[in-house]
mmCIF file of C-alpha atoms in Angstrom:
data_model
loop_
_atom_site.group_PDB
_atom_site.id
_atom_site.type_symbol
_atom_site.label_atom_id
_atom_site.label_comp_id
_atom_site.label_asym_id
_atom_site.label_seq_id
_atom_site.Cartn_x
_atom_site.Cartn_y
_atom_site.Cartn_z
ATOM 1 C CA MET R 8 0.065 -0.180 -0.002
ATOM 2 C CA TRP R 9 2.935 2.754 0.538
ATOM 3 C CA THR R 10 4.267 1.920 -1.970
ATOM 4 C CA SER R 11 1.106 2.006 -4.029
ATOM 5 C CA ARG R 12 0.486 5.708 -2.706
ATOM 6 C CA LYS R 13 4.368 6.865 -3.868
ATOM 7 C CA THR R 14 4.909 5.855 -6.996
ATOM 8 C CA ALA R 15 0.218 7.363 -7.571
ATOM 9 C CA GLY R 16 1.722 10.933 -5.962
ATOM 10 C CA ALA R 17 5.564 10.421 -8.099
ATOM 11 C CA THR R 18 3.006 10.106 -10.881
ATOM 12 C CA LEU R 19 0.729 12.556 -9.831
ATOM 13 C CA LYS R 20 3.557 15.199 -10.323
ATOM 14 C CA ILE R 21 4.890 14.170 -13.556
ATOM 15 C CA LEU R 22 1.117 14.540 -15.134
ATOM 16 C CA LYS R 23 1.222 18.238 -13.107
ATOM 17 C CA HIS R 24 4.445 19.170 -14.320
ATOM 18 C CA VAL R 25 3.410 17.543 -18.339
ATOM 19 C CA GLN R 26 0.109 19.553 -17.927
ATOM 20 C CA ARG R 27 2.201 23.165 -17.354
ATOM 21 C CA CYS R 28 4.672 22.600 -20.249
ATOM 22 C CA CYS R 29 2.039 21.450 -22.674
ATOM 23 C CA VAL R 30 1.634 24.761 -24.544
ATOM 24 C CA LEU R 31 0.286 24.755 -27.594
ATOM 25 C CA ARG R 32 1.610 27.510 -30.618
ATOM 26 C CA VAL R 33 -0.756 29.671 -32.469
ATOM 27 C CA LEU R 34 -1.659 32.375 -34.866
ATOM 28 C CA GLN R 35 -3.155 35.137 -33.817
ATOM 29 C CA ARG R 36 -4.265 37.370 -35.868
ATOM 30 C CA GLU R 37 -4.006 41.256 -34.247
ATOM 31 C CA ALA R 38 -6.873 43.958 -34.805
ATOM 32 C CA ASP R 39 -4.568 45.281 -37.181
ATOM 33 C CA GLY R 40 -4.566 43.148 -39.423
ATOM 34 C CA GLN R 41 -0.472 41.326 -38.535
ATOM 35 C CA ARG R 42 -0.335 38.762 -37.444
ATOM 36 C CA ARG R 43 1.637 37.578 -34.159
ATOM 37 C CA LEU R 44 2.935 34.272 -32.206
ATOM 38 C CA CYS R 45 1.840 34.148 -28.519
ATOM 39 C CA ARG R 46 1.086 30.330 -26.223
ATOM 40 C CA CYS R 47 -2.129 29.487 -24.876
ATOM 41 C CA MET R 48 -1.194 27.237 -21.839
ATOM 42 C CA SER R 49 -3.990 25.441 -20.058
ATOM 43 C CA SER R 50 -2.449 25.346 -16.681
ATOM 44 C CA SER R 51 -5.047 29.003 -16.131
ATOM 45 C CA GLY R 52 -3.284 30.117 -12.429
ATOM 46 C CA PRO R 53 -0.704 30.213 -10.064
ATOM 47 C CA PRO R 54 1.414 28.893 -9.235
ATOM 48 C CA TRP R 55 3.436 30.805 -11.638
ATOM 49 C CA ARG R 56 7.198 29.869 -12.860
ATOM 50 C CA LEU R 57 8.715 32.926 -13.018
ATOM 51 C CA LEU R 58 11.265 34.506 -14.940
ATOM 52 C CA PHE R 59 13.008 38.034 -12.656
ATOM 53 C CA PHE R 60 14.608 40.728 -14.649
ATOM 54 C CA GLY R 61 15.997 44.437 -12.468
ATOM 55 C CA SER R 62 19.130 45.175 -11.478
ATOM 56 C CA ASP R 63 19.003 48.240 -8.424
ATOM 57 C CA GLN R 64 17.651 48.664 -5.046
ATOM 58 C CA PHE R 65 13.993 49.551 -6.222
ATOM 59 C CA ALA R 66 13.437 45.536 -7.921
ATOM 60 C CA VAL R 67 15.080 43.349 -4.761
ATOM 61 C CA GLU R 68 12.205 44.980 -2.050
ATOM 62 C CA SER R 69 9.189 42.985 -5.210
ATOM 63 C CA LEU R 70 12.111 40.048 -6.036
ATOM 64 C CA LYS R 71 12.126 39.045 -1.990
ATOM 65 C CA LEU R 72 8.649 38.681 -1.732
ATOM 66 C CA LEU R 73 8.850 36.534 -4.602
ATOM 67 C CA ALA R 74 11.232 34.932 -3.024
ATOM 68 C CA SER R 75 9.434 35.260 -0.032
ATOM 69 C CA SER R 76 6.175 33.319 -1.118
ATOM 70 C CA ARG R 77 8.157 30.741 -2.678
ATOM 71 C CA SER R 78 7.624 29.230 0.779
ATOM 72 C CA SER R 79 4.020 30.365 1.911
ATOM 73 C CA SER R 80 0.724 29.460 1.921
ATOM 74 C CA ASP R 81 0.267 31.849 -0.580
ATOM 75 C CA GLU R 82 1.236 29.277 -3.689
ATOM 76 C CA VAL R 83 2.225 32.346 -6.235
ATOM 77 C CA VAL R 84 5.099 31.497 -7.188
ATOM 78 C CA ASP R 85 6.179 27.621 -7.822
ATOM 79 C CA SER R 86 9.625 28.181 -9.699
ATOM 80 C CA LEU R 87 12.163 31.917 -9.689
ATOM 81 C CA GLU R 88 14.631 32.713 -11.732
ATOM 82 C CA VAL R 89 17.055 36.053 -11.838
ATOM 83 C CA VAL R 90 17.892 37.894 -15.283
ATOM 84 C CA THR R 91 20.064 41.171 -14.882
ATOM 85 C CA LEU R 92 22.665 43.653 -15.908
ATOM 86 C CA PRO R 93 26.747 43.056 -15.537
ATOM 87 C CA GLY R 94 28.212 44.152 -12.900
ATOM 88 C CA ASP R 95 27.986 44.125 -9.393
ATOM 89 C CA VAL R 96 24.205 44.974 -8.935
ATOM 90 C CA PRO R 97 21.868 44.680 -5.720
ATOM 91 C CA VAL R 98 19.545 42.098 -7.775
ATOM 92 C CA LYS R 99 22.075 39.810 -9.205
ATOM 93 C CA ARG R 100 23.611 39.771 -4.993
ATOM 94 C CA PHE R 101 20.375 39.138 -3.687
ATOM 95 C CA ALA R 102 19.813 36.553 -5.593
ATOM 96 C CA LEU R 103 23.585 34.980 -5.360
ATOM 97 C CA GLN R 104 22.366 35.314 -1.621
ATOM 98 C CA ASN R 105 19.520 33.124 -1.462
ATOM 99 C CA GLN R 106 20.523 30.521 -4.682
ATOM 100 C CA LEU R 107 18.727 32.005 -6.803
ATOM 101 C CA PRO R 108 19.596 30.553 -10.433
ATOM 102 C CA VAL R 109 21.107 33.654 -12.178
ATOM 103 C CA HIS R 110 21.140 34.706 -16.007
ATOM 104 C CA SER R 111 23.313 36.698 -17.844
ATOM 105 C CA TRP R 112 21.335 39.110 -20.280
ATOM 106 C CA PRO R 113 19.543 38.399 -22.550
ATOM 107 C CA PRO R 114 18.629 35.082 -21.561
ATOM 108 C CA ASP R 115 19.175 31.699 -23.542
ATOM 109 C CA ASN R 116 16.508 29.268 -23.666
ATOM 110 C CA VAL R 117 14.001 30.525 -22.691
ATOM 111 C CA ASP R 118 10.990 27.857 -24.131
ATOM 112 C CA GLY R 119 8.627 26.330 -22.376
ATOM 113 C CA ARG R 120 10.664 26.766 -18.748
ATOM 114 C CA PHE R 121 8.380 29.772 -18.275
ATOM 115 C CA ASP R 122 4.672 31.499 -17.094
ATOM 116 C CA VAL R 123 5.051 34.483 -16.953
ATOM 117 C CA GLY R 124 8.025 36.944 -16.264
ATOM 118 C CA VAL R 125 8.712 40.351 -14.301
ATOM 119 C CA VAL R 126 10.035 43.222 -14.860
ATOM 120 C CA VAL R 127 11.541 46.270 -11.881
ATOM 121 C CA SER R 128 14.348 48.575 -13.081
ATOM 122 C CA PHE R 129 15.535 46.691 -15.323
ATOM 123 C CA GLY R 130 16.302 49.654 -17.757
ATOM 124 C CA CYS R 131 15.906 47.405 -20.949
ATOM 125 C CA LEU R 132 13.909 47.249 -24.125
ATOM 126 C CA LEU R 133 12.376 42.850 -24.588
ATOM 127 C CA PRO R 134 11.983 42.270 -28.065
ATOM 128 C CA GLU R 135 8.991 41.094 -29.128
ATOM 129 C CA ARG R 136 10.329 36.907 -29.654
ATOM 130 C CA LEU R 137 11.337 37.426 -26.188
ATOM 131 C CA ILE R 138 8.188 38.370 -24.542
ATOM 132 C CA ASN R 139 6.266 35.621 -26.836
ATOM 133 C CA LYS R 140 6.940 32.915 -25.010
ATOM 134 C CA PHE R 141 5.867 33.990 -22.342
ATOM 135 C CA PRO R 142 2.119 32.854 -21.944
ATOM 136 C CA TYR R 143 1.503 35.177 -19.331
ATOM 137 C CA GLY R 144 3.565 37.523 -20.605
ATOM 138 C CA ILE R 145 5.676 40.413 -18.649
ATOM 139 C CA LEU R 146 4.913 43.270 -15.840
ATOM 140 C CA ASN R 147 5.792 45.283 -14.834
ATOM 141 C CA VAL R 148 6.081 47.457 -11.522
ATOM 142 C CA HIS R 149 6.494 51.004 -12.595
ATOM 143 C CA PRO R 150 5.985 53.815 -9.302
ATOM 144 C CA SER R 151 3.468 56.100 -10.587
ATOM 145 C CA LEU R 152 0.676 56.543 -11.500
ATOM 146 C CA LEU R 153 0.794 56.019 -15.922
ATOM 147 C CA PRO R 154 -0.151 56.975 -18.171
ATOM 148 C CA ARG R 155 1.680 60.113 -15.606
ATOM 149 C CA TRP R 156 5.500 60.042 -15.884
ATOM 150 C CA ARG R 157 5.970 56.833 -18.285
ATOM 151 C CA GLY R 158 10.069 57.444 -18.200
ATOM 152 C CA PRO R 159 13.020 55.413 -16.269
ATOM 153 C CA ALA R 160 12.967 57.826 -12.667
ATOM 154 C CA PRO R 161 9.796 58.486 -12.011
ATOM 155 C CA VAL R 162 10.030 58.916 -8.787
ATOM 156 C CA PHE R 163 13.113 62.415 -9.345
ATOM 157 C CA HIS R 164 10.768 63.620 -11.644
ATOM 158 C CA THR R 165 6.969 63.322 -8.827
ATOM 159 C CA ILE R 166 9.142 65.319 -6.283
ATOM 160 C CA LEU R 167 10.801 67.754 -8.717
ATOM 161 C CA HIS R 168 7.399 68.618 -9.668
ATOM 162 C CA GLY R 169 5.166 69.006 -6.590
ATOM 163 C CA ASP R 170 3.170 65.919 -7.769
ATOM 164 C CA THR R 171 0.236 65.337 -4.352
ATOM 165 C CA MET R 172 -0.158 62.299 -5.225
ATOM 166 C CA THR R 173 1.947 59.613 -6.598
ATOM 167 C CA GLY R 174 1.173 55.544 -6.601
ATOM 168 C CA VAL R 175 2.048 52.112 -8.053
ATOM 169 C CA THR R 176 1.588 50.425 -11.910
ATOM 170 C CA ILE R 177 1.289 46.681 -12.230
ATOM 171 C CA MET R 178 0.941 46.620 -16.505
ATOM 172 C CA GLN R 179 1.854 44.043 -19.256
ATOM 173 C CA ILE R 180 5.202 45.216 -21.270
ATOM 174 C CA ARG R 181 5.050 45.958 -25.375
ATOM 175 C CA PRO R 182 7.842 45.742 -27.127
ATOM 176 C CA ARG R 183 9.737 48.611 -28.509
ATOM 177 C CA ARG R 184 8.180 51.469 -25.920
ATOM 178 C CA PHE R 185 9.190 52.115 -22.336
ATOM 179 C CA ASP R 186 5.995 52.511 -20.840
ATOM 180 C CA VAL R 187 2.867 51.833 -22.838
ATOM 181 C CA GLY R 188 1.559 48.667 -21.915
ATOM 182 C CA PRO R 189 -2.160 48.050 -20.848
ATOM 183 C CA ILE R 190 -2.689 48.700 -16.881
ATOM 184 C CA LEU R 191 -3.196 45.129 -15.116
ATOM 185 C CA ASN R 192 -3.900 46.941 -11.017
ATOM 186 C CA GLN R 193 -2.656 50.348 -9.915
ATOM 187 C CA GLU R 194 -2.562 51.798 -6.467
ATOM 188 C CA LEU R 195 -2.374 55.251 -5.807
ATOM 189 C CA HIS R 196 -0.048 57.434 -2.413
ATOM 190 C CA GLN R 197 -0.498 60.980 -1.141
ATOM 191 C CA VAL R 198 3.644 62.066 -1.298
ATOM 192 C CA PRO R 199 4.273 62.396 2.572
ATOM 193 C CA GLU R 200 5.076 66.603 2.391
ATOM 194 C CA ASN R 201 8.417 67.812 2.794
ATOM 195 C CA CYS R 202 9.500 63.705 1.603
ATOM 196 C CA THR R 203 12.693 62.705 -0.372
ATOM 197 C CA ALA R 204 12.722 60.781 -3.795
ATOM 198 C CA ASP R 205 14.671 58.499 -1.785
ATOM 199 C CA GLU R 206 12.238 57.910 1.134
ATOM 200 C CA LEU R 207 9.783 58.753 -1.619
ATOM 201 C CA GLY R 208 11.140 55.111 -4.415
ATOM 202 C CA ASP R 209 11.739 53.027 -0.509
ATOM 203 C CA ILE R 210 7.910 53.091 0.090
ATOM 204 C CA LEU R 211 6.695 52.688 -3.099
ATOM 205 C CA ALA R 212 8.735 49.488 -3.906
ATOM 206 C CA THR R 213 7.186 48.152 -1.244
ATOM 207 C CA LYS R 214 3.584 48.990 -1.993
ATOM 208 C CA GLY R 215 4.794 47.742 -5.726
ATOM 209 C CA ALA R 216 6.216 44.530 -3.977
ATOM 210 C CA HIS R 217 2.937 43.919 -2.786
ATOM 211 C CA LEU R 218 0.900 44.578 -5.431
ATOM 212 C CA LEU R 219 2.720 41.931 -7.479
ATOM 213 C CA ILE R 220 1.716 39.965 -6.016
ATOM 214 C CA ASP R 221 -1.874 40.925 -5.266
ATOM 215 C CA THR R 222 -1.668 40.931 -9.421
ATOM 216 C CA LEU R 223 -0.169 37.512 -8.688
ATOM 217 C CA ARG R 224 -3.019 35.909 -7.295
ATOM 218 C CA THR R 225 -5.657 36.679 -9.864
ATOM 219 C CA LEU R 226 -3.692 37.704 -12.724
ATOM 220 C CA PRO R 227 -6.168 35.900 -15.633
ATOM 221 C CA GLU R 228 -8.614 37.178 -14.006
ATOM 222 C CA LYS R 229 -6.385 41.331 -14.023
ATOM 223 C CA ILE R 230 -5.438 40.145 -17.547
ATOM 224 C CA ALA R 231 -9.308 39.643 -18.603
ATOM 225 C CA HIS R 232 -9.460 43.048 -17.442
ATOM 226 C CA LYS R 233 -7.005 45.221 -18.234
ATOM 227 C CA ARG R 234 -7.331 48.816 -19.443
ATOM 228 C CA GLU R 235 -4.947 50.444 -22.612
ATOM 229 C CA GLN R 236 -3.469 53.680 -21.620
ATOM 230 C CA THR R 237 -4.714 57.152 -23.265
ATOM 231 C CA GLN R 238 -2.372 59.763 -24.089
ATOM 232 C CA THR R 239 -4.543 62.526 -21.547
ATOM 233 C CA GLY R 240 -2.057 62.823 -19.013
ATOM 234 C CA ALA R 241 1.589 61.546 -21.002
ATOM 235 C CA THR R 242 4.217 62.331 -19.184
ATOM 236 C CA PHE R 243 7.334 62.207 -19.684
ATOM 237 C CA ALA R 244 10.596 61.316 -16.651
ATOM 238 C CA PRO R 245 13.948 61.568 -18.432
ATOM 239 C CA LYS R 246 16.965 60.136 -16.395
ATOM 240 C CA ILE R 247 18.165 62.812 -14.183
ATOM 241 C CA ASN R 248 21.449 64.286 -14.668
ATOM 242 C CA THR R 249 24.529 66.725 -14.022
ATOM 243 C CA SER R 250 22.674 69.545 -16.546
ATOM 244 C CA MET R 251 19.529 69.430 -13.617
ATOM 245 C CA SER R 252 21.698 70.631 -11.036
ATOM 246 C CA TRP R 253 22.555 73.972 -12.045
ATOM 247 C CA VAL R 254 20.366 76.236 -10.129
ATOM 248 C CA VAL R 255 19.171 79.620 -11.597
ATOM 249 C CA TRP R 256 18.312 81.798 -9.060
ATOM 250 C CA GLU R 257 16.526 84.232 -11.656
ATOM 251 C CA GLU R 258 14.133 81.860 -12.042
ATOM 252 C CA GLN R 259 14.179 79.237 -9.322
ATOM 253 C CA SER R 260 11.273 80.020 -5.938
ATOM 254 C CA CYS R 261 12.874 79.025 -2.735
ATOM 255 C CA ASP R 262 9.868 75.981 -3.871
ATOM 256 C CA GLN R 263 11.074 74.888 -7.058
ATOM 257 C CA ILE R 264 14.633 74.317 -5.340
ATOM 258 C CA ASP R 265 13.606 72.839 -2.256
ATOM 259 C CA ARG R 266 11.906 70.735 -4.280
ATOM 260 C CA LEU R 267 14.858 70.400 -7.567
ATOM 261 C CA TYR R 268 17.030 69.692 -3.774
ATOM 262 C CA ARG R 269 15.338 66.608 -1.905
ATOM 263 C CA ALA R 270 15.163 65.508 -5.743
ATOM 264 C CA ILE R 271 18.271 64.815 -6.683
ATOM 265 C CA GLY R 272 20.493 66.375 -4.263
ATOM 266 C CA SER R 273 21.594 62.208 -2.741
ATOM 267 C CA ARG R 274 22.880 62.147 -6.201
ATOM 268 C CA VAL R 275 24.233 64.717 -7.691
ATOM 269 C CA PRO R 276 24.528 68.290 -5.518
ATOM 270 C CA LEU R 277 23.118 71.552 -6.528
ATOM 271 C CA ARG R 278 25.731 73.359 -8.612
ATOM 272 C CA THR R 279 26.282 77.436 -9.620
ATOM 273 C CA THR R 280 28.776 79.774 -9.646
ATOM 274 C CA TRP R 281 31.481 81.662 -7.627
ATOM 275 C CA MET R 282 34.246 84.179 -8.952
ATOM 276 C CA GLY R 283 33.986 81.900 -11.685
ATOM 277 C CA ARG R 284 34.981 78.182 -10.305
ATOM 278 C CA THR R 285 31.639 75.265 -9.399
ATOM 279 C CA ILE R 286 30.803 75.539 -6.020
ATOM 280 C CA LYS R 287 28.564 72.464 -4.839
ATOM 281 C CA LEU R 288 25.687 73.325 -2.569
ATOM 282 C CA LEU R 289 25.394 70.725 0.558
ATOM 283 C CA ASP R 290 23.687 70.382 2.904
ATOM 284 C CA PHE R 291 20.067 72.721 2.245
ATOM 285 C CA VAL R 292 18.275 73.546 5.175
ATOM 286 C CA GLY R 293 15.407 74.950 3.395
ATOM 287 C CA LYS R 294 13.561 78.383 2.851
ATOM 288 C CA TYR R 295 15.744 80.841 5.151
ATOM 289 C CA HIS R 296 14.427 85.226 6.412
ATOM 290 C CA ILE R 297 17.124 87.510 7.039
ATOM 291 C CA SER R 298 16.977 90.892 8.223
ATOM 292 C CA LEU R 299 18.954 93.726 5.883
ATOM 293 C CA SER R 300 21.224 96.321 6.987
ATOM 294 C CA ASP R 301 19.276 98.551 3.973
ATOM 295 C CA PRO R 302 15.091 96.573 3.471
ATOM 296 C CA THR R 303 15.352 99.809 0.874
ATOM 297 C CA ARG R 304 17.776 98.073 -1.781
ATOM 298 C CA ARG R 305 16.274 94.750 -2.570
ATOM 299 C CA PRO R 306 19.089 91.755 -3.004
ATOM 300 C CA VAL R 307 19.518 90.668 -6.346
ATOM 301 C CA PRO R 308 19.724 86.787 -7.093
ATOM 302 C CA GLY R 309 21.986 84.783 -5.922
ATOM 303 C CA SER R 310 23.414 87.636 -3.374
ATOM 304 C CA VAL R 311 25.026 85.175 -0.267
ATOM 305 C CA THR R 312 25.861 85.917 3.343
ATOM 306 C CA TYR R 313 26.601 84.786 5.918
ATOM 307 C CA GLN R 314 24.565 83.514 9.218
ATOM 308 C CA LYS R 315 26.520 84.142 11.943
ATOM 309 C CA GLU R 316 23.646 82.751 14.398
ATOM 310 C CA SER R 317 23.248 79.563 12.557
ATOM 311 C CA ASN R 318 25.701 78.663 10.788
ATOM 312 C CA THR R 319 24.003 79.397 7.279
ATOM 313 C CA LEU R 320 25.080 80.381 4.306
ATOM 314 C CA ALA R 321 21.928 83.119 2.920
ATOM 315 C CA VAL R 322 20.763 82.317 -0.904
ATOM 316 C CA CYS R 323 18.771 85.105 -2.885
ATOM 317 C CA CYS R 324 16.596 83.415 -5.297
ATOM 318 C CA LYS R 325 13.847 84.864 -7.185
ATOM 319 C CA ASP R 326 11.416 85.589 -4.431
ATOM 320 C CA GLY R 327 14.172 84.908 -1.244
ATOM 321 C CA TRP R 328 17.008 83.094 0.344
ATOM 322 C CA VAL R 329 17.168 79.988 0.667
ATOM 323 C CA GLY R 330 20.374 77.907 3.463
ATOM 324 C CA PHE R 331 23.376 75.946 2.719
ATOM 325 C CA LYS R 332 24.765 74.833 5.541
ATOM 326 C CA ALA R 333 28.267 73.828 3.896
ATOM 327 C CA VAL R 334 29.211 74.183 0.109
ATOM 328 C CA LEU R 335 32.503 72.363 -1.402
ATOM 329 C CA LEU R 336 34.965 73.676 -3.333
ATOM 330 C CA LYS R 337 38.130 71.693 -3.460
ATOM 331 C CA LYS R 338 36.629 70.476 -0.030
ATOM 332 C CA ARG R 339 33.747 70.036 2.466
ATOM 333 C CA LEU R 340 34.022 73.670 3.718
ATOM 334 C CA THR R 341 30.963 74.646 7.055
ATOM 335 C CA ALA R 342 29.734 78.011 5.800
ATOM 336 C CA ALA R 343 31.517 79.478 8.469
ATOM 337 C CA ASP R 344 35.008 77.681 6.551
ATOM 338 C CA PHE R 345 33.242 79.043 3.209
ATOM 339 C CA TYR R 346 32.911 82.654 4.395
ATOM 340 C CA ASN R 347 36.429 83.334 6.582
ATOM 341 C CA GLY R 348 38.642 82.057 4.050
ATOM 342 C CA TYR R 349 37.531 82.870 0.673
ATOM 343 C CA LEU R 350 33.605 85.280 0.877
ATOM 344 C CA HIS R 351 34.523 87.342 4.122
ATOM 345 C CA GLN R 352 38.511 88.446 1.645
ATOM 346 C CA ASN R 353 36.602 88.780 -1.408
ATOM 347 C CA LEU R 354 34.329 91.044 0.567
ATOM 348 C CA LYS R 355 36.931 93.234 1.994
ATOM 349 C CA LYS R 356 38.041 93.722 -1.695
ATOM 350 C CA THR R 357 38.085 97.530 -3.104
ATOM 351 C CA THR R 358 38.007 96.351 -6.638
ATOM 352 C CA PRO R 359 34.495 96.062 -8.870
ATOM 353 C CA CYS R 360 35.059 92.298 -7.895
ATOM 354 C CA ARG R 361 34.900 93.352 -4.624
ATOM 355 C CA THR R 362 30.026 92.854 -5.234
ATOM 356 C CA GLU R 363 30.804 89.973 -7.522
ATOM 357 C CA GLY R 364 32.813 88.403 -4.196
ATOM 358 C CA GLY R 365 29.299 88.258 -2.717
ATOM 359 C CA LEU R 366 27.355 86.587 -5.434
ATOM 360 C CA PHE R 367 26.592 83.236 -6.515
ATOM 361 C CA VAL R 368 26.106 82.728 -10.584
ATOM 362 C CA SER R 369 24.320 80.694 -12.410
ATOM 363 C CA ARG R 370 25.600 79.110 -15.270
ATOM 364 C CA LYS R 371 22.346 80.033 -17.422
ATOM 365 C CA GLY R 372 22.437 83.770 -16.213
ATOM 366 C CA GLY R 373 24.339 86.854 -16.914
ATOM 367 C CA THR R 374 23.294 88.882 -18.926
ATOM 368 C CA ASP R 375 24.823 92.600 -19.849
ATOM 369 C CA ALA R 376 22.486 93.855 -18.089
ATOM 370 C CA SER R 377 21.303 91.733 -15.285
ATOM 371 C CA HIS R 378 25.704 91.792 -14.796
ATOM 372 C CA GLN R 379 25.904 95.752 -14.295
ATOM 373 C CA LYS R 380 22.348 95.022 -11.631
ATOM 374 C CA ARG R 381 24.937 93.328 -9.847
ATOM 375 C CA GLU R 382 27.551 95.964 -9.920
ATOM 376 C CA ASN R 383 25.077 98.383 -8.340
ATOM 377 C CA SER R 384 23.735 96.407 -5.383
ATOM 378 C CA VAL R 385 24.753 96.168 -2.125
ATOM 379 C CA LEU R 386 24.525 94.372 0.133
#
C-alpha cells in the first residue's frame, strides 16, 4: 500500500509537470491585420514559474517578496529565476545570496520554461520574440500612476514637479517602447510632505512588491480586465543628469529649489558658480528668513550672505532666501569655513570684484543688464 501511494504521488507530479509544459503555439490575427506568435497554456492559474528581470535596490524589494512567497501558503510562485545586468548590482547580489538561478542578459533557452515574466527597474527594452515566450506576458512594476511619468526616473520627477499624489502601476510590457502597455493593477499613494525622492522610492518599492503579488494571485482575471493607457495626461520622466543640478537664482523660487534638492540632492549636488568657479551646495536647510541692514535695497538673485548665529549661507533667489550649511569647493567647507576663508576676503576688497565676491552666479544667467544690476547692488 505504501509503495502504491508513493507511485501514485510521483505519477501525479509528472502529470502536473506535463500539463504545465504542454504549450500550444497558435497564430492570432491582431486588430491591425498583422499576425504574431503567442502561446496558450492549459494551466490557468498560480503557482507560476517566473523569470525576474531587474537590477537596482528598487527591484530587490519585489524580488525579495517573490522569493519569500515560494515557501508561504499563498502558492503564488512555483519557481523563480533571475535575469540581471553585468556588474555587482543589488539584484544579482540578492539572487546569489538566496541561491536563485541567475542568467545574464539576454537570457538563453527560455522556451516553455516559464509562465510569466516580471520586469522591475531593468532599463533594457525586451524584444517581442522574448515577450512571446511567456504565455501570460511580462509584467512591469512602475512607481507612478501611468500614463503620468513614463520613463526611467518617475520618482524623481514626482518630487521635482510637486505632485501631491502618486502610486504604483502593474502593467504588461510591450516591445519597442517603455511604459505604454495595458494596465492590470494600480494603487494610489499620497506623497508625504517634504519627503525626498529616496524616501518616496523606498515606500513605492514596498507598495509595488505587494501589488505585484496581489496581481499574480488572480493574473488571468487581471489580464481579462486590463485597460489600455490613454495619451491624456501622459508625461515623460527622463534620467537625472548633472545639467539639472545648476541653480538658476533669477528664475527659481524657494519652493522650486527645495523640490530640486529633495529630488536629486542625494545623488547630484546642487551647483552654482562663484568667482568663475563651480561650487556644490550641500546640507540644504530650506527657505531662510534674514533681516537686511538696508531693507529699502532689494538684493539681486544670487546674493549670498553668511548668517553667523546659525552657521548658514543664505542665498537670494526669485522670491526669497534659501540656506545651506556647507559647500564643496576644493574640499567640503562649512558655511563658516567658506565665509572666513573665501567670501569674507573677497568682500573686503575695494576693486570692482567686491560685489561679485558676494554673489553666486547662475550658469545659465549673466546678461549684460543683470551683470550691471549686480554691480550696483551691495548687501
